[in-house]
Short mmCIF file of C-alpha atoms and ligand atoms in Angstrom, two decimals:
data_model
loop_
_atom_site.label_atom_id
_atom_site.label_comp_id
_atom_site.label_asym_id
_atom_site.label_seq_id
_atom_site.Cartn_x
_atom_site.Cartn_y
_atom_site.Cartn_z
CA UNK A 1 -91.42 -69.40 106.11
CA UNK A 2 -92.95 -66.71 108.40
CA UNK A 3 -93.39 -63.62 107.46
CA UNK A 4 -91.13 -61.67 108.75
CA UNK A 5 -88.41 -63.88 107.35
CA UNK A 6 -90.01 -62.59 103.76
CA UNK A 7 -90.00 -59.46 104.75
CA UNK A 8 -86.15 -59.20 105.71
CA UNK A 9 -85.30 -61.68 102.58
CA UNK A 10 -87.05 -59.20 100.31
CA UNK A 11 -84.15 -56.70 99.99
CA UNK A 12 -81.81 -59.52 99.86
CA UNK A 13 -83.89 -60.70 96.86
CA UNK A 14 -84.32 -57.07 95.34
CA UNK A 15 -80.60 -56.49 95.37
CA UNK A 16 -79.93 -60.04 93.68
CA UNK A 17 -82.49 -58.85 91.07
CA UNK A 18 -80.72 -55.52 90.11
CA UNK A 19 -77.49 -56.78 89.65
CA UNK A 20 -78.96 -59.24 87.38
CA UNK A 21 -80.28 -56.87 85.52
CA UNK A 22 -76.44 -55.01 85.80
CA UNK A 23 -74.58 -58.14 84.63
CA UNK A 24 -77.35 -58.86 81.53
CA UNK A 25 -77.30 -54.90 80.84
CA UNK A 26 -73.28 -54.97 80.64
CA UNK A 27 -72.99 -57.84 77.89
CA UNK A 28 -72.27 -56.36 74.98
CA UNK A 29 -71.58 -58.86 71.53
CA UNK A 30 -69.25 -58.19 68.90
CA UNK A 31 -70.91 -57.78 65.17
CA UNK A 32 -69.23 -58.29 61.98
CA UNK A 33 -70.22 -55.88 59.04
CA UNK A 34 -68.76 -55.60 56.09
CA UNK A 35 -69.43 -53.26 53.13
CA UNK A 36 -68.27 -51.45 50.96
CA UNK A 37 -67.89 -47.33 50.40
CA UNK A 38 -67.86 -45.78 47.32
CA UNK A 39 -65.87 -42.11 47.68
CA UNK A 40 -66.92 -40.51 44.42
CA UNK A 41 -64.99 -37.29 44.54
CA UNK A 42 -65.32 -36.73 40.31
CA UNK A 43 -68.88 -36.84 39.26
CA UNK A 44 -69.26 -39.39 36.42
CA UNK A 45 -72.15 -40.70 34.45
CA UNK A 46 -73.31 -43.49 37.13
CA UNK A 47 -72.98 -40.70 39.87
CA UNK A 48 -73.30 -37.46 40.86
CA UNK A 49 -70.33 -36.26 43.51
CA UNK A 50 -70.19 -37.55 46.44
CA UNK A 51 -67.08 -36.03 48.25
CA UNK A 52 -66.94 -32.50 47.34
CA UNK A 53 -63.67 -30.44 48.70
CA UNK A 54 -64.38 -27.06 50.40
CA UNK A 55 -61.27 -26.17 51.89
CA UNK A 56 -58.27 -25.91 49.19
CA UNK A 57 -55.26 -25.27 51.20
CA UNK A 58 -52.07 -23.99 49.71
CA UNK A 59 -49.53 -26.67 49.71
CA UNK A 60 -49.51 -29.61 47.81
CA UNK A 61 -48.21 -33.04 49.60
CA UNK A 62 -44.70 -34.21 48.53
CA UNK A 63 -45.96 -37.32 47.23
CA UNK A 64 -49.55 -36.57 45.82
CA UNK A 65 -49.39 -33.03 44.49
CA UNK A 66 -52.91 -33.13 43.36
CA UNK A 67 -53.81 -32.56 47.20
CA UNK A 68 -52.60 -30.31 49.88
CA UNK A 69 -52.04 -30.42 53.35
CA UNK A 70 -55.53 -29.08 55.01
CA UNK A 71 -57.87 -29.85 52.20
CA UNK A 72 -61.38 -31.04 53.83
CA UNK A 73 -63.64 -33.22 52.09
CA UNK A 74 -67.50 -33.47 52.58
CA UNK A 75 -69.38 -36.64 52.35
CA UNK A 76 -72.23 -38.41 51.81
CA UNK A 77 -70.65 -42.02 50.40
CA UNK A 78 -73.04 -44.82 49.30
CA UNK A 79 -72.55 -47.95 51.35
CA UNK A 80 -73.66 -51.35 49.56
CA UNK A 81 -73.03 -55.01 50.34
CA UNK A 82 -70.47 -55.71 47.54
CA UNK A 83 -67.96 -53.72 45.94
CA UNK A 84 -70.07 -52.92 42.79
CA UNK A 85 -72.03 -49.74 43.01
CA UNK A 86 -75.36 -51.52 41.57
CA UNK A 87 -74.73 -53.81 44.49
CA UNK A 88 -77.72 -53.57 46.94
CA UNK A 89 -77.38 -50.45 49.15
CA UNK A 90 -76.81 -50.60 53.12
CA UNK A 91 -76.63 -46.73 54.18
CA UNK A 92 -74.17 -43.74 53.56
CA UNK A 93 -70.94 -42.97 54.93
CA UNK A 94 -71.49 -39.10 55.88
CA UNK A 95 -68.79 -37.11 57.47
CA UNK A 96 -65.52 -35.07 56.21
CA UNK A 97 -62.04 -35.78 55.81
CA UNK A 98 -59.28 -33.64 55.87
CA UNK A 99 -55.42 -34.26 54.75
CA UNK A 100 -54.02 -33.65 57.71
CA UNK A 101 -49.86 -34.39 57.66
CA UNK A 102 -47.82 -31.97 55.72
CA UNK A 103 -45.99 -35.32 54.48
CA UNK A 104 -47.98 -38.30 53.83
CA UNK A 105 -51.21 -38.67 52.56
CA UNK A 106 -52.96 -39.49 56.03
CA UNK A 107 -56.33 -38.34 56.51
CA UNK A 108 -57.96 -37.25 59.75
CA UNK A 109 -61.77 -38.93 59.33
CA UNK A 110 -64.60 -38.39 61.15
CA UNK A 111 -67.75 -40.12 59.78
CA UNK A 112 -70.98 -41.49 60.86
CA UNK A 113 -71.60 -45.08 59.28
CA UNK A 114 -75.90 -44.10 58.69
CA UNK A 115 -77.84 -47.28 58.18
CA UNK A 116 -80.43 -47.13 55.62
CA UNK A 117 -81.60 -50.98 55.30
CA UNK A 118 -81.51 -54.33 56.77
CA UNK A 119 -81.39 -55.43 60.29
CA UNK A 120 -79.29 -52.26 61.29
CA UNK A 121 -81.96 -49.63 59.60
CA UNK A 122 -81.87 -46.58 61.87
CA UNK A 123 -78.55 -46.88 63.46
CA UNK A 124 -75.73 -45.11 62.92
CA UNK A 125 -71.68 -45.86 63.74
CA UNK A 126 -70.04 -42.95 64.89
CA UNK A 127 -65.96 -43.60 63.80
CA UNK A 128 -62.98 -40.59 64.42
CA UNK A 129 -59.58 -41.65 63.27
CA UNK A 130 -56.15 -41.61 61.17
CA UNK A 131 -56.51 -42.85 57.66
CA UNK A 132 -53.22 -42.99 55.65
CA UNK A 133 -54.79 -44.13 52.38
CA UNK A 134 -51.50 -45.24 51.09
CA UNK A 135 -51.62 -48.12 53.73
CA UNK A 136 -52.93 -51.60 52.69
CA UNK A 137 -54.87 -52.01 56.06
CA UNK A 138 -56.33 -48.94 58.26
CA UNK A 139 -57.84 -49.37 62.02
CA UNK A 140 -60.13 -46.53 62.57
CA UNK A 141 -61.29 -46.26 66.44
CA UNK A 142 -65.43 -46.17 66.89
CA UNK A 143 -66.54 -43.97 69.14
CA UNK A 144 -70.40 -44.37 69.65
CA UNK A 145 -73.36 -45.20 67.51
CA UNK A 146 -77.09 -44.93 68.25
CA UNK A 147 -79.84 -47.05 68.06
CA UNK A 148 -78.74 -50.92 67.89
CA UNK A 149 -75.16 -49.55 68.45
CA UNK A 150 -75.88 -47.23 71.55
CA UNK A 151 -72.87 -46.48 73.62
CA UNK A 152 -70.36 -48.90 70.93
CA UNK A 153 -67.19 -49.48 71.26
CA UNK A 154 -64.84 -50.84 68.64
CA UNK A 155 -63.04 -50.41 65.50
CA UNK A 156 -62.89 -50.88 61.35
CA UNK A 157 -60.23 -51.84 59.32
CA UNK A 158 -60.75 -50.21 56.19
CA UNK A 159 -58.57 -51.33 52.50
CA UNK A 160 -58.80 -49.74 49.39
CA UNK A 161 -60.59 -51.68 46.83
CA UNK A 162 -60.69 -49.99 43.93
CA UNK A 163 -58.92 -46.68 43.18
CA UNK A 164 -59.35 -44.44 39.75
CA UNK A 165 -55.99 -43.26 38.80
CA UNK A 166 -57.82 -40.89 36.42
CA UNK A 167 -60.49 -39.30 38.25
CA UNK A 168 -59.45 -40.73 41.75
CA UNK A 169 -62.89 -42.22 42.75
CA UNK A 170 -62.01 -45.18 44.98
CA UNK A 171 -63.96 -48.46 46.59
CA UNK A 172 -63.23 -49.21 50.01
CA UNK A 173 -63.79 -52.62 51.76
CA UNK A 174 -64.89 -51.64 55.41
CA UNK A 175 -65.05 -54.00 58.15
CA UNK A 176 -66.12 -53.22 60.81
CA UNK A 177 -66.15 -54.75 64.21
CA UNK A 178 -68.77 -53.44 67.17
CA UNK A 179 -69.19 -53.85 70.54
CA UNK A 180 -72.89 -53.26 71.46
CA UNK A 181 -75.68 -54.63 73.05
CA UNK A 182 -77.30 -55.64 70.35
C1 NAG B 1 -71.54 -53.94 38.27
O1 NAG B 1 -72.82 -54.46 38.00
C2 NAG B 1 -73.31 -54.07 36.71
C3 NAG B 1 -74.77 -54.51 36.62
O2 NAG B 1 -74.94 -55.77 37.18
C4 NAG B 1 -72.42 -54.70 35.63
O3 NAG B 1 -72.87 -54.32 34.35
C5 NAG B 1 -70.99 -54.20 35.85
O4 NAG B 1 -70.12 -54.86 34.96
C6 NAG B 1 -70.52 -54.47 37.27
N1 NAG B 1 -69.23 -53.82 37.47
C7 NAG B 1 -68.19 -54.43 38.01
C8 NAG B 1 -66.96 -53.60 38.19
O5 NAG B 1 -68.22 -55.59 38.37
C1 NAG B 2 -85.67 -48.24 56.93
O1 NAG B 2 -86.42 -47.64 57.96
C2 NAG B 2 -87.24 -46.57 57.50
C3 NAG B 2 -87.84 -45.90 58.72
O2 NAG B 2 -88.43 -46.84 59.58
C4 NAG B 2 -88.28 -47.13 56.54
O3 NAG B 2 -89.09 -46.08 56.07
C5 NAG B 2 -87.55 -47.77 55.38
O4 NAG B 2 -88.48 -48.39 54.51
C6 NAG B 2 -86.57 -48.81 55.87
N1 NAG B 2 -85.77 -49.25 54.74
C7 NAG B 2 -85.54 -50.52 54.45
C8 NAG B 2 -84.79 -50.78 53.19
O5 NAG B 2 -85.96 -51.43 55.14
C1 NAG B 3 -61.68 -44.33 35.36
O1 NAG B 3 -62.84 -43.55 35.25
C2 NAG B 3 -63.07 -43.07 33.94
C3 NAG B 3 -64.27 -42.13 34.00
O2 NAG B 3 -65.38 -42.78 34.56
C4 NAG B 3 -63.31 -44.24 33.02
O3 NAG B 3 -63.52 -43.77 31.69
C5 NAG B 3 -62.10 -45.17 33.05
O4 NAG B 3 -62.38 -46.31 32.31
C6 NAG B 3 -61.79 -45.56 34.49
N1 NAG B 3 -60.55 -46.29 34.53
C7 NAG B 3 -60.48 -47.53 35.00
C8 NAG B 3 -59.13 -48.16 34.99
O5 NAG B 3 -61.47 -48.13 35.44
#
């Protein structure tokens, strides 16, 4: 091949190259996590607070008096791989809720899943959504993440494990299902 040939194949070969590099750059895979989230909004022996409520707004919901439509919720939830709180830890849940329907107990959420171990140390999950608590299954929308999870897409479905009818700390079984290039 002379070299001029090269020489006008070169750009040819450039482009070729960079969208590649496009195509391999664009393919995102789906991960799987699950874990668990411990919402401990009474502090009790094992635990100090976790959710602490600093809004109290002035009307209580029809169905669950003991809150009131425009409460907010801080948090800093513990995040382990099984449902038991001595279970090994995976990061913290940290974020606010607020009660926001004047009838149902739905939630607006807005939380970033922070990882704190394993392969996903350093990344966070960035998740906004609706989360009527009453329902067996939620799907909360992700909106970003960072690190690993740069730019994700996807969404959790989040059930209620474990609820205290006394002091109203709950479990919940988050899975979560990510589209990043990881
Ligand atoms: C959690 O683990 C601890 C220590 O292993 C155990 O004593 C406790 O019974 C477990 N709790 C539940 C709810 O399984
Ligand atoms: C997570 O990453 C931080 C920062 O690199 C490191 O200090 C810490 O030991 C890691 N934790 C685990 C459990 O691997
Ligand atoms: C609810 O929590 C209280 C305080 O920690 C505890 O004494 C009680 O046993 C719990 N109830 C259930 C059903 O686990």
């Amino acid at each position: 091949m002379s070299s001029e040939h090269t020489m006008l194949l070169l750009p040819v070969a450039v482009s070729m190259a960079l969208l590649l590099v496009g195509a391999v750059a664009a393919t995102k895979t789906t991960t799987h996590l699950k874990f668990y989230m411990h919402d401990i909004v009474t502090a009790v022996p094992s635990s100090p607070a976790t959710a602490v409520r600093v809004a109290r707004a002035a009307t209580p919901l029809p169905l669950e008096p003991a809150v009131r439509f425009g409460d907010v919720f801080v948090i800093d939830d513990a995040l382990t791989e099984g449902p038991n709180a001595t279970s090994p830890a995976v990061g913290t849940a940290q974020g606010y809720y607020m009660y926001a329907s004047r009838t149902d107990a739905a939630l607006m959420l807005s939380v970033n899943m922070v990882f704190t171990a394993g392969p996903h140390n350093g990344s966070t999950i960035a998740v906004l959504g609706r989360d009527a608590i009453l329902d067996p299954v939620r799907e909360l929308p992700v909106v970003g993440g960072t690190g690993v999870f740069r730019g994700a897409t996807g969404y959790g479905l989040l059930r209620t494990y474990l609820i205290n009818g006394t002091t109203f700390n709950a479990v919940l079984q988050v899975d979560m299902y990510v589209h990043a290039r990881v």
